Tab-separated table of C-alpha atoms in Angstrom:
chain	number	residue	atom	x	y	z
A	12	UNK	CA	0.000	0.000	0.000
A	13	UNK	CA	0.991	3.653	-0.285
A	14	UNK	CA	0.925	6.327	2.392
A	15	UNK	CA	-0.412	9.643	1.172
A	16	UNK	CA	-0.357	12.998	2.904
A	17	UNK	CA	-2.140	16.178	1.945
A	18	UNK	CA	-1.589	19.789	2.913
A	19	UNK	CA	-3.395	21.728	4.146
A	20	UNK	CA	-5.847	19.516	5.998
A	21	UNK	CA	-8.386	22.329	6.000
A	22	UNK	CA	-8.647	25.976	5.074
A	23	UNK	CA	-11.133	28.812	5.031
A	24	UNK	CA	-10.665	31.099	2.042
A	25	UNK	CA	-12.170	34.277	0.722
A	26	UNK	CA	-14.160	34.351	-2.459
A	27	UNK	CA	-12.021	35.183	-5.503
A	28	UNK	CA	-8.755	33.838	-4.086
A	29	UNK	CA	-6.903	30.632	-4.979
A	30	UNK	CA	-5.696	27.708	-2.877
A	31	UNK	CA	-3.064	25.149	-3.771
A	32	UNK	CA	-3.394	21.693	-2.256
A	33	UNK	CA	-0.358	19.444	-2.052
A	34	UNK	CA	-0.332	15.659	-2.262
A	35	UNK	CA	2.756	13.646	-1.282
A	36	UNK	CA	3.159	9.879	-1.718
A	37	UNK	CA	5.744	7.732	0.041
A	38	UNK	CA	6.549	5.769	-3.122
A	39	UNK	CA	6.808	6.424	-6.833
A	40	UNK	CA	3.504	6.078	-8.652
A	41	UNK	CA	2.516	6.518	-12.272
A	42	UNK	CA	-0.961	7.932	-11.919
A	43	UNK	CA	-2.452	10.247	-9.349
A	44	UNK	CA	-6.092	11.213	-9.188
A	45	UNK	CA	-7.829	14.262	-7.770
A	46	UNK	CA	-11.390	14.026	-6.476
A	47	UNK	CA	-13.949	16.341	-4.977
A	48	UNK	CA	-16.457	15.211	-2.375
A	49	UNK	CA	-19.233	17.616	-1.464
A	50	UNK	CA	-21.083	17.112	1.831
A	51	UNK	CA	-23.113	13.934	1.783
A	52	UNK	CA	-22.181	13.284	-1.831
A	53	UNK	CA	-20.137	10.780	-3.734
A	54	UNK	CA	-16.566	11.312	-4.839
A	55	UNK	CA	-16.328	13.019	-8.217
A	56	UNK	CA	-13.148	12.668	-10.254
A	57	UNK	CA	-11.685	16.019	-11.246
A	58	UNK	CA	-8.627	14.891	-13.212
A	59	UNK	CA	-5.936	12.271	-13.668
A	60	UNK	CA	-2.337	13.453	-13.348
A	61	UNK	CA	0.549	11.626	-14.986
A	62	UNK	CA	4.132	12.691	-14.470
A	63	UNK	CA	5.567	14.467	-17.485
A	64	UNK	CA	2.288	15.130	-19.244
A	65	UNK	CA	-0.694	17.407	-18.880
A	66	UNK	CA	-3.479	16.296	-16.596
A	67	UNK	CA	-6.602	14.791	-18.145
A	68	UNK	CA	-9.746	16.543	-16.931
A	69	UNK	CA	-13.207	15.055	-16.551
A	70	UNK	CA	-16.295	16.601	-18.028
A	71	UNK	CA	-17.261	19.720	-16.114
A	72	UNK	CA	-13.743	20.489	-14.883
A	73	UNK	CA	-11.307	22.770	-16.726
A	74	UNK	CA	-7.625	23.488	-16.389
A	75	UNK	CA	-8.110	27.221	-15.849
A	76	UNK	CA	-10.188	26.543	-12.749
A	77	UNK	CA	-8.261	23.531	-11.436
A	78	UNK	CA	-4.659	23.668	-12.672
A	79	UNK	CA	-2.653	20.601	-11.689
A	80	UNK	CA	1.073	20.078	-11.503
A	81	UNK	CA	2.886	16.740	-11.402
A	82	UNK	CA	6.593	17.531	-11.226
A	83	UNK	CA	7.732	14.036	-10.177
A	84	UNK	CA	6.492	10.544	-9.362
A	85	UNK	CA	5.737	11.256	-5.685
A	86	UNK	CA	4.123	14.698	-5.695
A	87	UNK	CA	1.225	16.636	-7.197
A	88	UNK	CA	-0.630	19.854	-6.558
A	89	UNK	CA	-4.182	20.929	-7.326
A	90	UNK	CA	-5.050	24.611	-7.345
A	91	UNK	CA	-8.616	25.780	-6.905
A	92	UNK	CA	-8.681	29.150	-8.652
A	93	UNK	CA	-10.939	32.170	-8.289
A	94	UNK	CA	-12.925	30.403	-5.614
A	95	UNK	CA	-16.630	30.765	-4.968
A	96	UNK	CA	-18.743	29.268	-2.153
A	97	UNK	CA	-19.725	26.465	-4.562
A	98	UNK	CA	-16.120	25.247	-4.389
A	99	UNK	CA	-16.534	24.448	-0.686
A	100	UNK	CA	-15.836	20.749	-0.557
A	101	UNK	CA	-13.375	18.076	0.474
A	102	UNK	CA	-10.598	17.558	-2.060
A	103	UNK	CA	-8.860	14.184	-2.094
A	104	UNK	CA	-5.913	12.812	-3.969
A	105	UNK	CA	-5.382	9.137	-4.618
A	106	UNK	CA	-2.936	6.804	-6.320
A	107	UNK	CA	-3.400	3.488	-8.000
A	108	UNK	CA	-1.892	0.402	-6.395
A	109	UNK	CA	1.372	-0.780	-7.909
A	110	UNK	CA	-0.228	-4.153	-8.609
A	111	UNK	CA	-3.967	-4.101	-8.907
A	112	UNK	CA	-6.736	-1.680	-9.545
A	113	UNK	CA	-7.490	-0.396	-6.074
A	114	UNK	CA	-6.722	3.175	-5.096
A	115	UNK	CA	-5.165	4.588	-1.946
A	116	UNK	CA	-6.465	7.923	-0.750
A	117	UNK	CA	-5.043	10.828	1.154
A	118	UNK	CA	-6.895	12.178	4.183
A	119	UNK	CA	-8.441	15.013	2.205
A	120	UNK	CA	-8.421	18.808	2.356
A	121	UNK	CA	-11.572	20.428	3.673
A	122	UNK	CA	-12.080	23.748	1.914
A	123	UNK	CA	-14.600	26.368	2.974
A	124	UNK	CA	-15.065	29.446	0.792
A	125	UNK	CA	-16.743	32.458	2.358
B	27	UNK	CA	-22.995	6.715	-18.886
B	28	UNK	CA	-22.619	4.320	-16.004
B	29	UNK	CA	-24.570	5.169	-12.860
B	30	UNK	CA	-24.218	3.587	-9.432
B	31	UNK	CA	-27.026	3.356	-6.934
B	32	UNK	CA	-26.488	2.714	-3.262
B	33	UNK	CA	-29.126	2.969	-0.589
B	34	UNK	CA	-28.889	6.531	0.703
B	35	UNK	CA	-30.690	5.671	3.916
B	36	UNK	CA	-28.512	4.694	6.839
B	37	UNK	CA	-28.524	1.047	7.838
B	38	UNK	CA	-28.902	0.490	11.562
B	39	UNK	CA	-28.230	-2.973	12.930
B	40	UNK	CA	-27.534	-4.642	16.231
B	41	UNK	CA	-24.047	-5.797	17.134
B	42	UNK	CA	-23.452	-9.413	16.144
B	43	UNK	CA	-25.907	-9.364	13.225
B	44	UNK	CA	-24.975	-9.478	9.550
B	45	UNK	CA	-25.047	-6.187	7.663
B	46	UNK	CA	-25.912	-6.348	3.961
B	47	UNK	CA	-25.336	-3.361	1.694
B	48	UNK	CA	-26.404	-3.130	-1.948
B	49	UNK	CA	-24.741	-1.619	-4.991
B	50	UNK	CA	-26.635	-1.482	-8.290
B	51	UNK	CA	-25.272	-0.208	-11.579
B	52	UNK	CA	-27.218	0.744	-14.651
B	53	UNK	CA	-25.291	0.060	-17.825
B	54	UNK	CA	-22.539	-2.256	-18.964
B	55	UNK	CA	-21.164	-4.851	-16.580
B	56	UNK	CA	-17.701	-3.783	-15.437
B	57	UNK	CA	-14.640	-5.994	-15.443
B	58	UNK	CA	-14.514	-5.615	-11.663
B	59	UNK	CA	-16.178	-3.834	-8.784
B	60	UNK	CA	-14.610	-2.459	-5.605
B	61	UNK	CA	-15.794	-1.677	-2.093
B	62	UNK	CA	-14.298	1.014	0.138
B	63	UNK	CA	-14.869	2.135	3.698
B	64	UNK	CA	-14.889	5.819	4.600
B	65	UNK	CA	-14.843	7.187	8.135
B	66	UNK	CA	-15.821	10.810	8.869
B	67	UNK	CA	-13.017	13.222	8.023
B	68	UNK	CA	-10.911	10.579	6.303
B	69	UNK	CA	-10.258	9.335	2.795
B	70	UNK	CA	-11.790	6.062	1.586
B	71	UNK	CA	-9.959	2.827	2.407
B	72	UNK	CA	-9.972	-0.072	-0.054
B	73	UNK	CA	-11.615	-3.261	1.222
B	74	UNK	CA	-12.288	-5.738	-1.566
B	75	UNK	CA	-12.258	-6.131	-5.330
B	76	UNK	CA	-14.383	-8.720	-7.136
B	77	UNK	CA	-14.001	-9.531	-10.817
B	78	UNK	CA	-16.852	-10.160	-13.234
B	79	UNK	CA	-16.053	-13.883	-13.428
B	80	UNK	CA	-16.133	-14.251	-9.629
B	81	UNK	CA	-19.438	-14.869	-7.926
B	82	UNK	CA	-18.169	-14.322	-4.406
B	83	UNK	CA	-15.102	-13.020	-2.554
B	84	UNK	CA	-14.332	-13.210	1.137
B	85	UNK	CA	-11.929	-11.477	3.484
B	86	UNK	CA	-12.222	-12.208	7.180
B	87	UNK	CA	-15.764	-11.088	8.168
B	88	UNK	CA	-16.422	-9.465	4.789
B	89	UNK	CA	-18.112	-11.098	1.823
B	90	UNK	CA	-18.880	-9.570	-1.553
B	91	UNK	CA	-21.043	-11.044	-4.296
B	92	UNK	CA	-21.310	-9.915	-7.901
B	93	UNK	CA	-24.333	-10.745	-10.067
B	94	UNK	CA	-23.867	-9.428	-13.606
B	95	UNK	CA	-27.377	-10.529	-14.559
B	96	UNK	CA	-28.954	-8.422	-11.855
B	97	UNK	CA	-26.252	-5.718	-12.265
B	98	UNK	CA	-25.775	-5.842	-8.542
B	99	UNK	CA	-23.163	-6.402	-5.861
B	100	UNK	CA	-23.938	-7.216	-2.248
B	101	UNK	CA	-21.516	-6.451	0.564
B	102	UNK	CA	-21.915	-8.412	3.791
B	103	UNK	CA	-20.299	-7.897	7.186
B	104	UNK	CA	-20.889	-10.853	9.470
B	105	UNK	CA	-20.771	-10.653	13.277
B	106	UNK	CA	-20.863	-6.876	12.974
B	107	UNK	CA	-19.231	-4.690	15.610
B	108	UNK	CA	-19.669	-1.016	16.541
B	109	UNK	CA	-16.214	-0.443	15.005
B	110	UNK	CA	-17.705	-1.387	11.631
B	111	UNK	CA	-19.817	1.783	11.721
B	112	UNK	CA	-18.794	3.857	8.691
B	113	UNK	CA	-19.897	4.742	5.181
B	114	UNK	CA	-19.311	2.039	2.592
B	115	UNK	CA	-18.733	3.023	-1.032
B	116	UNK	CA	-19.043	0.949	-4.154
B	117	UNK	CA	-16.794	1.827	-7.121
B	118	UNK	CA	-16.605	0.730	-10.760
B	119	UNK	CA	-14.022	1.352	-13.471
B	120	UNK	CA	-15.052	3.947	-16.019
B	121	UNK	CA	-13.041	4.839	-19.078
B	122	UNK	CA	-9.303	4.574	-19.474
B	123	UNK	CA	-6.437	4.857	-17.021
B	124	UNK	CA	-8.345	2.750	-14.499
B	125	UNK	CA	-10.510	5.655	-13.484
B	126	UNK	CA	-13.165	4.849	-10.918
B	127	UNK	CA	-16.658	6.175	-10.426
B	128	UNK	CA	-18.080	5.956	-6.932
B	129	UNK	CA	-21.537	5.487	-5.530
B	130	UNK	CA	-22.776	7.930	-2.908
B	131	UNK	CA	-22.252	5.315	-0.217
B	132	UNK	CA	-24.395	3.782	2.487
B	133	UNK	CA	-23.857	4.714	6.111
B	134	UNK	CA	-23.809	1.747	8.456
B	135	UNK	CA	-24.394	2.157	12.189
B	136	UNK	CA	-23.835	-0.883	14.407
B	137	UNK	CA	-25.374	-0.511	17.835
B	138	UNK	CA	-24.119	-2.354	20.953
């Protein structure tokens, strides 16, 4: 399994500002995933991040709003840009298991936009 | 597109009983299906994966079944304990790169 940490664990931000969330893995992984989970809702995939290439975004999510960096095989960042209260959510990163299809998740970043 | 349905109502059971949670999907049968546990304030934790050619999979007190005819998976916890109280999520592969889509989850509460 992989151990994943995220920073910050929570934040309260003003409308119109941006927040960058960091995701660190204790081993090298090919793919990292970023999800959003709104209160009482399911996880929704925002994008898949591969090292050395641009992230692949899901329908409804765009790079200008959620730019992602993947500078190496153990680290990624997700930025939530020009935030509005609708962006209040938990943001989670995950990685795929080295052998198998399961994913390992970070603890999440709880974002509140006022 | 694929949709996943899990019972949104919480399941309340007595300690020692078997908890059974349901996951239904609407379209094509996936190559595999996964179950995760999520505790409040934490990320999901992988529990079990069952492939389309497997009818049943067990791990300690957990059992998962997969019926491609009914488009349904059942997740059982036998001899349930209060520590099993959590939200349980069903997930299916969707598209390339082993992307997963998740159900909304069912909250299980096991009472002493």
